[in-house]
Each structure stands twice: as C-alpha cells, then as structure tokens.
Short mmCIF file of C-alpha atoms in Angstrom, two decimals:
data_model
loop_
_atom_site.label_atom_id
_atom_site.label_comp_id
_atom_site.label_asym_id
_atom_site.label_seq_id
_atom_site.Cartn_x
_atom_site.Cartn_y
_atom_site.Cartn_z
CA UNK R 806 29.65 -15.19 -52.41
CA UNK R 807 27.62 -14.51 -49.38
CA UNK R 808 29.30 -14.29 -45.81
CA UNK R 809 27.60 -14.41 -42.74
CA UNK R 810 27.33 -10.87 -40.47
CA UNK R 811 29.44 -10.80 -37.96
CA UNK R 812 27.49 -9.90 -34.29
CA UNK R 813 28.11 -6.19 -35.01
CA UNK R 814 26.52 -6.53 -38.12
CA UNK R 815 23.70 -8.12 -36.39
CA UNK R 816 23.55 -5.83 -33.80
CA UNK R 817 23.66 -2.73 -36.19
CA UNK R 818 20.83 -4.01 -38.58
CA UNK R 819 18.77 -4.87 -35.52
CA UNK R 820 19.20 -1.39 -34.15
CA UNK R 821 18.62 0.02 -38.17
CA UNK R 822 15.45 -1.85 -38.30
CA UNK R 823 14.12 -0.54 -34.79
CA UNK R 824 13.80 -4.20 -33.66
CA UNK R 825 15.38 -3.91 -30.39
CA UNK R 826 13.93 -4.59 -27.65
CA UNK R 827 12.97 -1.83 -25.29
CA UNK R 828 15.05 -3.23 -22.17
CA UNK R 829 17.94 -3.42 -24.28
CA UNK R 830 17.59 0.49 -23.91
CA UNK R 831 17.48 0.63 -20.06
CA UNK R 832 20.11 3.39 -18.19
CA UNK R 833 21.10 3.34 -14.52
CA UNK R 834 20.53 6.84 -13.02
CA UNK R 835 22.60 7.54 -9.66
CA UNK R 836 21.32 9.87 -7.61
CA UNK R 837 22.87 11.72 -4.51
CA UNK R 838 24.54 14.68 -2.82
CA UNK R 839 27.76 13.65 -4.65
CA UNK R 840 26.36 12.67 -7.96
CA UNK R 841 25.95 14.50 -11.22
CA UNK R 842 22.20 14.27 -10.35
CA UNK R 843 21.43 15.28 -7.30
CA UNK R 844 17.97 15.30 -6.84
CA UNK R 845 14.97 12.70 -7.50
CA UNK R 846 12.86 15.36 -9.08
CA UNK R 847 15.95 15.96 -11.52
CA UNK R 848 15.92 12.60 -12.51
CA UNK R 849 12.45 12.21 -13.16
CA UNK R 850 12.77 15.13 -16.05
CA UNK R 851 15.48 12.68 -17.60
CA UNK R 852 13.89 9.10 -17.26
CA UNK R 853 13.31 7.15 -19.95
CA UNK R 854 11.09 3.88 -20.36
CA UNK R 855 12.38 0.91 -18.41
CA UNK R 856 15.50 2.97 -16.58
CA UNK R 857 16.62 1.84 -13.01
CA UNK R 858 16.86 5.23 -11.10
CA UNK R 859 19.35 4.92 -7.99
CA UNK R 860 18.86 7.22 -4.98
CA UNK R 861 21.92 6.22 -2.84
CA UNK R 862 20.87 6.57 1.27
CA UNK R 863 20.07 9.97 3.21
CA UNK R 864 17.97 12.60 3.75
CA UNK R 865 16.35 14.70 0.67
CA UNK R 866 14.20 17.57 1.92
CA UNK R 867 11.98 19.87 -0.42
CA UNK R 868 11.93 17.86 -3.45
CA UNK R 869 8.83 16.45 -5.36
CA UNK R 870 8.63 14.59 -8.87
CA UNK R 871 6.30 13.48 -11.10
CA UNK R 872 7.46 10.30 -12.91
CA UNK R 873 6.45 10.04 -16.69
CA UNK R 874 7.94 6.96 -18.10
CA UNK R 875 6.85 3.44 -17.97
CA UNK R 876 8.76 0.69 -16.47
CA UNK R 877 10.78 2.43 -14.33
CA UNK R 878 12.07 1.27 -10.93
CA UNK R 879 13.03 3.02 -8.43
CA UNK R 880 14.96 2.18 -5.54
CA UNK R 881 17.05 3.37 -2.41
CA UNK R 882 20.52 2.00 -2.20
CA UNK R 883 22.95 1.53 0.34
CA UNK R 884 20.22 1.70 2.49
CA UNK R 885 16.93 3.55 2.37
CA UNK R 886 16.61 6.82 0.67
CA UNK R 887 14.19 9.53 2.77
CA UNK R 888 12.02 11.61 0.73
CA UNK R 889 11.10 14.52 3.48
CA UNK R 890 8.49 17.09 2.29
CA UNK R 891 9.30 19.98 3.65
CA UNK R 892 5.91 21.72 2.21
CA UNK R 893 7.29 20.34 -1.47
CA UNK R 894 4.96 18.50 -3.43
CA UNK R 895 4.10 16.97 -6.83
CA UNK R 896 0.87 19.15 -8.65
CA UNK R 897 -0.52 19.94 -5.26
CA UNK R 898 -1.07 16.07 -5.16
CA UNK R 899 2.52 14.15 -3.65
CA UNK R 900 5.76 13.65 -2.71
CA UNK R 901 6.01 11.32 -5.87
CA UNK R 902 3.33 11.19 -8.57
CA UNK R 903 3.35 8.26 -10.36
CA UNK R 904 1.55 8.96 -13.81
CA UNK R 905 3.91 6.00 -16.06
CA UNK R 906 2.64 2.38 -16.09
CA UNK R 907 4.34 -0.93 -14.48
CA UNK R 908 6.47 1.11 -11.88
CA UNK R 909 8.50 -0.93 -9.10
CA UNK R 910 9.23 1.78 -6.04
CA UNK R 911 11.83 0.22 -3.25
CA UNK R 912 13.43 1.09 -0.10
CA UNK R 913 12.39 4.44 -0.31
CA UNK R 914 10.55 6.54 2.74
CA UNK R 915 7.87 9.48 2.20
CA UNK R 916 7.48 12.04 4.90
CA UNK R 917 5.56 14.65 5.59
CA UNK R 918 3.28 15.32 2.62
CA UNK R 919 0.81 18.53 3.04
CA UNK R 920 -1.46 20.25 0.93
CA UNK R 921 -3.88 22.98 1.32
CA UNK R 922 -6.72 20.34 0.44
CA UNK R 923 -5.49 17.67 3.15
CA UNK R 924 -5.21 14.83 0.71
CA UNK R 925 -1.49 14.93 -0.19
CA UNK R 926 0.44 11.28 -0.30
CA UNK R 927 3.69 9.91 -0.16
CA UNK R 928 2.75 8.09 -3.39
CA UNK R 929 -0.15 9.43 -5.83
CA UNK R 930 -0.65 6.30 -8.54
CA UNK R 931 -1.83 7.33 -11.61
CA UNK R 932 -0.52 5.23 -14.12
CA UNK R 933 -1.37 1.12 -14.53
CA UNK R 934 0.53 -1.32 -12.25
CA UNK R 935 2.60 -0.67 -8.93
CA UNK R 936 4.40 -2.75 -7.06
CA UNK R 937 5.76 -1.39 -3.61
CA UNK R 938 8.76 -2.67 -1.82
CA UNK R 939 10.68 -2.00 1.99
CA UNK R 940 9.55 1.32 1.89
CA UNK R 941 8.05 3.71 4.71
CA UNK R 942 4.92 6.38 4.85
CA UNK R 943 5.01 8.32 7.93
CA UNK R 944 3.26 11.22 8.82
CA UNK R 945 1.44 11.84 5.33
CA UNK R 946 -1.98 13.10 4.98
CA UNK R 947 -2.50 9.69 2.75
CA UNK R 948 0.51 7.15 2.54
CA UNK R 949 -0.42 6.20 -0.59
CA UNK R 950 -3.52 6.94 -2.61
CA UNK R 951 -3.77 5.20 -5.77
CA UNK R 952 -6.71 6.11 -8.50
CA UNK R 953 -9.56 4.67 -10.09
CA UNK R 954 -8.12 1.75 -13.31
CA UNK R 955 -9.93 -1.20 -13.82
CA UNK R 956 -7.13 -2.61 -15.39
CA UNK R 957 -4.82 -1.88 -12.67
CA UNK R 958 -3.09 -4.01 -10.06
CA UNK R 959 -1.24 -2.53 -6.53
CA UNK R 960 1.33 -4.74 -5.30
CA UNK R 961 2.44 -3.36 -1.45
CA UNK R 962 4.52 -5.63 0.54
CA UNK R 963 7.05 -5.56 3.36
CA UNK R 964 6.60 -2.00 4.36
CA UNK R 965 5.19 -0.14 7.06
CA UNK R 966 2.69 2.84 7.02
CA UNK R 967 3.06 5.42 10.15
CA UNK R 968 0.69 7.81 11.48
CA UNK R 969 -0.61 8.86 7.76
CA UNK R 970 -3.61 10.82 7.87
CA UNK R 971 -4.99 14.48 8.07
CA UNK R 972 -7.31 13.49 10.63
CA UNK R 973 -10.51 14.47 9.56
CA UNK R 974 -11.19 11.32 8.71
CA UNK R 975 -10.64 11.36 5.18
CA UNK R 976 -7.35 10.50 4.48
CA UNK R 977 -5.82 7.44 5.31
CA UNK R 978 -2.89 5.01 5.86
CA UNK R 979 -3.22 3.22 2.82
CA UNK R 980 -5.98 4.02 0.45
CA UNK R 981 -6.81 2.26 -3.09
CA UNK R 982 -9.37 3.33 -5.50
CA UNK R 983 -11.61 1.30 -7.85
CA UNK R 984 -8.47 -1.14 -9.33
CA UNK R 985 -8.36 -5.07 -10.29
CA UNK R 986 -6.50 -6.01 -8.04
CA UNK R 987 -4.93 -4.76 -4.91
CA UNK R 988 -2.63 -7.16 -2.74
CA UNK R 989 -0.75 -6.31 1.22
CA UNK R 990 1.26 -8.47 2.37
CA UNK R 991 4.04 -8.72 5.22
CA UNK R 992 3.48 -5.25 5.86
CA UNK R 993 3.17 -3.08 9.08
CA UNK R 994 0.21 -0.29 9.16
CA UNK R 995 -0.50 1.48 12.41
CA UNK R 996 -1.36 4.57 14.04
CA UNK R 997 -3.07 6.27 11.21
CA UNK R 998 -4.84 9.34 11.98
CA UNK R 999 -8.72 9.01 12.76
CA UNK R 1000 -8.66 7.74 9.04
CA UNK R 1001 -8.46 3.48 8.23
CA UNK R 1002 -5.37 1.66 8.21
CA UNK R 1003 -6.23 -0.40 5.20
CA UNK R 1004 -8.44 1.11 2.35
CA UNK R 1005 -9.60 -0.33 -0.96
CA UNK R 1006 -12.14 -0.59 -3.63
CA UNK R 1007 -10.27 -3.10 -5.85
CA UNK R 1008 -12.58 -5.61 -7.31
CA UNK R 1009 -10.11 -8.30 -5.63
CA UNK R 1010 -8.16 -7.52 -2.65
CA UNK R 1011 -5.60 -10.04 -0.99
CA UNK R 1012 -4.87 -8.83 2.42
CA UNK R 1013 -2.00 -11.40 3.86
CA UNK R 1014 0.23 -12.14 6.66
CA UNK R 1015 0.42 -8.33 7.88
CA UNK R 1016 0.27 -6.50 11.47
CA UNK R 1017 -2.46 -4.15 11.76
CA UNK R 1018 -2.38 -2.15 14.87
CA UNK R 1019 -3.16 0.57 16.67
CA UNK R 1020 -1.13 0.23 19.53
CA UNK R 1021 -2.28 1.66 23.36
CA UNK R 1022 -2.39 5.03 21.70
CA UNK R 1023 -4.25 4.95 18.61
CA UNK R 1024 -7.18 7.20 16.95
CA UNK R 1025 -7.86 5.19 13.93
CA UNK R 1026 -11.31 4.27 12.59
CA UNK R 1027 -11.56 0.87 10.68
CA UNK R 1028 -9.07 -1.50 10.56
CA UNK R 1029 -9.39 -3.04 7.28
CA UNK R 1030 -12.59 -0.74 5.21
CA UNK R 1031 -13.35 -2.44 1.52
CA UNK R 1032 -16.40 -0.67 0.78
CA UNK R 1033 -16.94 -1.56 -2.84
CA UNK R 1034 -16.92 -5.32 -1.94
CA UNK R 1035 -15.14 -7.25 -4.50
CA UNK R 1036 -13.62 -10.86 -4.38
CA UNK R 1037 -11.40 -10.27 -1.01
CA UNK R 1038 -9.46 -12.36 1.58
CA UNK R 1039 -8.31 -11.41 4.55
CA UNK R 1040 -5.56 -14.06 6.09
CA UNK R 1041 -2.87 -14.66 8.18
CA UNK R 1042 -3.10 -11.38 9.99
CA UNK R 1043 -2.89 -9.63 13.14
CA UNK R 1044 -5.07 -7.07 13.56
CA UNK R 1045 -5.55 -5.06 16.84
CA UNK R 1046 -7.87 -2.11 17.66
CA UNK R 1047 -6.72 0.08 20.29
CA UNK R 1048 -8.62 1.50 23.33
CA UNK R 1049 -9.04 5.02 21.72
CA UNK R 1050 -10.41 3.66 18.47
CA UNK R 1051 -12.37 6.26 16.77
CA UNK R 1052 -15.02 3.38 15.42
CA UNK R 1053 -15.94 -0.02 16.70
CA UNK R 1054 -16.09 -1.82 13.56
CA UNK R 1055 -12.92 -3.56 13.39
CA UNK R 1056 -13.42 -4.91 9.59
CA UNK R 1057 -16.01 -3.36 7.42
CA UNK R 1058 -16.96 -5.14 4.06
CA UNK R 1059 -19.17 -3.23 1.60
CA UNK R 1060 -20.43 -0.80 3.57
CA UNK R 1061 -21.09 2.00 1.25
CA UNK R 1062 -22.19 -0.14 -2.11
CA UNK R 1063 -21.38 -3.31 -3.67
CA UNK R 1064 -19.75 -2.37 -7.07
CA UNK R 1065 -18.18 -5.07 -8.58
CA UNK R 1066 -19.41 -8.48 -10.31
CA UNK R 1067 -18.27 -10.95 -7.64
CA UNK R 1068 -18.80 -9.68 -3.92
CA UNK R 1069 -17.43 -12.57 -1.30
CA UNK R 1070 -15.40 -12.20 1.43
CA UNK R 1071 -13.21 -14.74 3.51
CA UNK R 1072 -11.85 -14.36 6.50
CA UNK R 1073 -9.20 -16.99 8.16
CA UNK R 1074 -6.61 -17.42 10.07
CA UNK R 1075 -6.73 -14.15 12.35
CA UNK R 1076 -5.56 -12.75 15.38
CA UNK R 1077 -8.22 -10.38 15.91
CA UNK R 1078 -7.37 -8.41 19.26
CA UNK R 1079 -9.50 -5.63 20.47
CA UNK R 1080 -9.00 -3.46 23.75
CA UNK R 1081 -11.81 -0.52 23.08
CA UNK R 1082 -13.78 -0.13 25.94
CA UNK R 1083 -16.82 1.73 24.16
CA UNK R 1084 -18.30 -1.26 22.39
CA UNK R 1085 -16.92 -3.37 19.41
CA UNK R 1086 -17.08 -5.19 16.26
CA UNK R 1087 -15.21 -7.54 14.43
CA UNK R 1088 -16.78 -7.84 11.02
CA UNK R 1089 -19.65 -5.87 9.30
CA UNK R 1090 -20.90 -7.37 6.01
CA UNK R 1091 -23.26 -5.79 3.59
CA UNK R 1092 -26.30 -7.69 3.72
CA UNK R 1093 -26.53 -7.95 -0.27
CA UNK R 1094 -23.54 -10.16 -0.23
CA UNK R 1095 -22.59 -13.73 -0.51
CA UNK R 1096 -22.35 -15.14 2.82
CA UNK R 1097 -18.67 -14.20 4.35
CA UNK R 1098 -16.55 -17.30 5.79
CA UNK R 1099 -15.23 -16.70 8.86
CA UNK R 1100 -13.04 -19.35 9.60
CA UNK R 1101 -9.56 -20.53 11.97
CA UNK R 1102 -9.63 -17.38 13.70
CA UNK R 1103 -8.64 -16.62 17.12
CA UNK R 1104 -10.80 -13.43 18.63
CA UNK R 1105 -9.61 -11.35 21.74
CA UNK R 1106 -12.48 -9.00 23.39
CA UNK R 1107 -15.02 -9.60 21.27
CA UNK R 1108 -17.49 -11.61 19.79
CA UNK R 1109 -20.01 -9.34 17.58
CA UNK R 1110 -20.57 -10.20 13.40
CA UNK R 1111 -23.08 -8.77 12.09
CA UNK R 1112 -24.28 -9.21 8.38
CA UNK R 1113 -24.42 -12.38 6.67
CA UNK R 1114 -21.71 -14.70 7.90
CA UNK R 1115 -20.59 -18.19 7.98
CA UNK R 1116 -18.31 -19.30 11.16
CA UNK R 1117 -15.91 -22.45 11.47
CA UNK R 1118 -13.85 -23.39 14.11
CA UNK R 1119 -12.92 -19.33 15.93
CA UNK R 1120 -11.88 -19.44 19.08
CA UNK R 1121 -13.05 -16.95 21.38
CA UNK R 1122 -10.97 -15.13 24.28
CA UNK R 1123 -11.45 -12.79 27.03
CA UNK R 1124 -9.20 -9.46 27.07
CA UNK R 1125 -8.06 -10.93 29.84
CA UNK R 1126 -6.58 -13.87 28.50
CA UNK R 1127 -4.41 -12.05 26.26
CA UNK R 1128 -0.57 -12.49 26.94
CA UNK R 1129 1.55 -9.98 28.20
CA UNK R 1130 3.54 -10.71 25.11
CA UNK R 1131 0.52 -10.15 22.65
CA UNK R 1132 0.19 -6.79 23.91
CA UNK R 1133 0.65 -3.41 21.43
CA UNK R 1134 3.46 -1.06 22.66
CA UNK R 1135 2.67 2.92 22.40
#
C-alpha cells in the first residue's frame, strides 16, 4: 500500500535531489565589536550565495573586503555602519570590492579610500547588478566606480556623495563605466573634488529627483558628464554650480564620443542654478546627436545651450532673483 510522505519526507527528498532552491539556503551573518565576527572583511571570506550580512552601527577602521558571492546584501543595522579606511583597502582598488553579481549594499558609509594610483573608491563594482541604498561616500578618491558590463544595471538611490575625489580631475563623486543601465535618484552629491559630481557611460541613464550642488565653496567640474551618450533623462532635479566651479559647463552630453545605439537626451523639470562668475553653461550636446529636449525648466544665471537642442516652456531668471531660501550653504 502506498502512503503519502510526510513534509519531512518531502523536504529530505527535495534536499536529496538538489532541488532546493538557492534562497532556501540563505544565512544571516552579524557583524560587530561584540559578535563572533567582528569584522566585514571576515565575513566576506565566509559568505555564501544569497546571505544577508549584518554590520550592527559604529565605527570600523582599517578593514577592506572583497565580496565573492552572488546575491548578497549587505546592510548597516541599528543605524549606519562606517567603513573608515584608515590606508586599508581592497586589491589596491577599495574599501569594498564588489566582484559577485545582483548585490544590494545599505546604510553603510565609506571613508577615506587612498591608493598610491589616486583612483581608490568606497565601492569598486565588478560583478553584474548593484543596487545602492542610505549609504554615504565621503572623502574618497572615487565614491563609487563601477566597471565596464553591458549587461549590467547600477541602482543608487537615497544617498549622498561628499567631497569624493583626488583632485586631479580624474576621480570623481560618482563614476559609472560602459553599463545598461545606470539610475540616481533622491540622492545628494556635492562638493566633489575638481572631478564631476555625476559620471556615466551607461547606454541609458535615469538621473531623477536628486540635489546636485556645489555649495558657496565648491571646486567641481561638470555637474552631470555622460560622455558616451546613450538614451538619458535628466528630471526633477536641482542642480547648482558654485562660484569656484572648476568648468562652466553645467551638463555635458557626449562630449568625448557617442558609443551606444540610441543617443537622445531629455532634459525637464530642472532647477538649474548657477552663481560662477567666469562664464557659464547649462547644457553641451554633441552635435552628432538627436536633438536634446529641453523642456519645464526653471534656469538661474544663465541662459547658454549649445549643440543641438529643442526648448519648451524654461523660464529664465536673473542671479538676482534667486531666493534667499534657494541659496547653497558652505
């Protein structure tokens, strides 16, 4: 007579027949100064595909990692866990080298990454897919630098990027190689050093709803640099260049080469804001392209396009119209 398996049963011969699902397999790390594992870098030897690594909140100084497996997220809890340098870092390259595909990093804060060739990040992304939560990148040489995949996608949102950058120009707040797709949103990049705030060579880049700033005190070049072209929008944003802006180009658009099958930009929705006294620019585009629309924005000090463009409906402002309020602190 045949009896049905009980759920054990089921559970074993799913497990014998290596049907299981990987998430099934998932661990929760803890991390911290009173945990068995104490260190990020010490988890990182141990994760497996899928695990949820927990840093619990503080201060972790001199330690690096490269993360392997695929998967995995990673977050601060109990508030956010700070990743200090401390002349530390990952194969010469970051605080955290990501070489695993489909990582999620949250509420975690990179400081202070230095190397002798003046490129090191808070977060190097190697592997496919990234999504970035609440997290911070201050005073990096690159916040984060993310590699060449075409089939690739960078998700950053609701975090801010301060005063990254060597300052030679070549390293930058935020910079993303030749990927599918690169998205900021609700985020907060200022201050970066001589370098951009914002770059990317994705093929598509969705720049939303963030505050891009230099403040009174700044000594960054672009604002927003897609060089490669690609399908991009740009909306919803503030974006303010500073009196002591290294370059007047506010937004440039395909300025080296345009790489990618579909090259068109659109622009709407802006507060653009500029208060550099040496000349200005709002928007280059790379005369090869499809004409960009420029459209619903709301310009402050300036009033210069160049490249081939399609306005509707910007209003434009004198510097001296803009409210106290609207004003950039240090």
């Amino acid at each position: 007579m045949n009896r049905p398996l009980s759920a054990c049963a089921v559970l074993a011969s799913i497990l014998l027949t290596g049907l299981m699902p990987a998430w099934a397999f998932a661990r929760t790390i803890q991390v911290g100064d009173e945990r068995l594992i104490r260190l990020p870098s010490q988890a990182a030897r141990i994760a497996q595909d899928n695990d949820i690594i927990e840093i619990d909140a503080g201060k972790y100084r001199g330690d690096a990692a490269v993360w392997r497996a695929n998967g995995l997220t990673l977050r601060g809890v109990q508030g956010m866990a700070h990743l200090y340098s401390a002349g530390a870092s990952a194969e010469g390259k970051a605080i955290w080298v990501i070489k695993g595909n489909d990582t999620t990093i949250e509420n975690i804060g990179f400081h202070d990454a230095q190397v002798p060739a003046r490129n090191a990040a808070g977060i190097r992304q190697e592997g496919r897919n990234l999504n970035v939560r609440h997290c911070l990148f201050k005073d990096n040489e690159n916040g984060i630098l993310a590699g060449a995949n075409k089939d690739s996608e960078v998700l950053v949102e609701h975090s801010e990027f301060d005063h990254n950058g060597h300052g030679d120009g070549q390293s930058h707040n935020i910079y993303i190689g030749a990927i599918r797709r690169f998205t900021l949103r609700e985020s907060y990049s200022h201050h970066a050093r001589v370098g951009h705030l914002v770059k990317s060579r994705a093929a598509e880049n969705l720049i939303l709803n963030n505050h891009l700033a230099d403040g009174s005190s700044g000594h960054s070049s672009y604002l927003i640099d897609l060089p490669s072209g690609g399908a991009s929008e740009i909306r919803g944003n503030r974006i303010q260049q500073g009196a002591m802006a290294e370059n007047a180009t506010m937004v440039s658009y395909g300025a080296e080469k345009l790489l990618h099958e579909h090259n068109a930009l659109r622009v709407e929705s802006n507060t653009f804001i500029n208060e550099r006294q040496a000349g200005c620019r709002l928007l280059f585009v790379n005369p090869d392209a499809e004409p960009a629309i420029v459209a619903n924005n709301r310009f402050i000090g300036c009033a210069r396009m160049d490249g081939p463009i399609k306005t509707q409906n910007n209003l434009f402002m004198e510097r001296s119209a803009l409210p106290a309020s609207e004003r950039e602190p240090e």
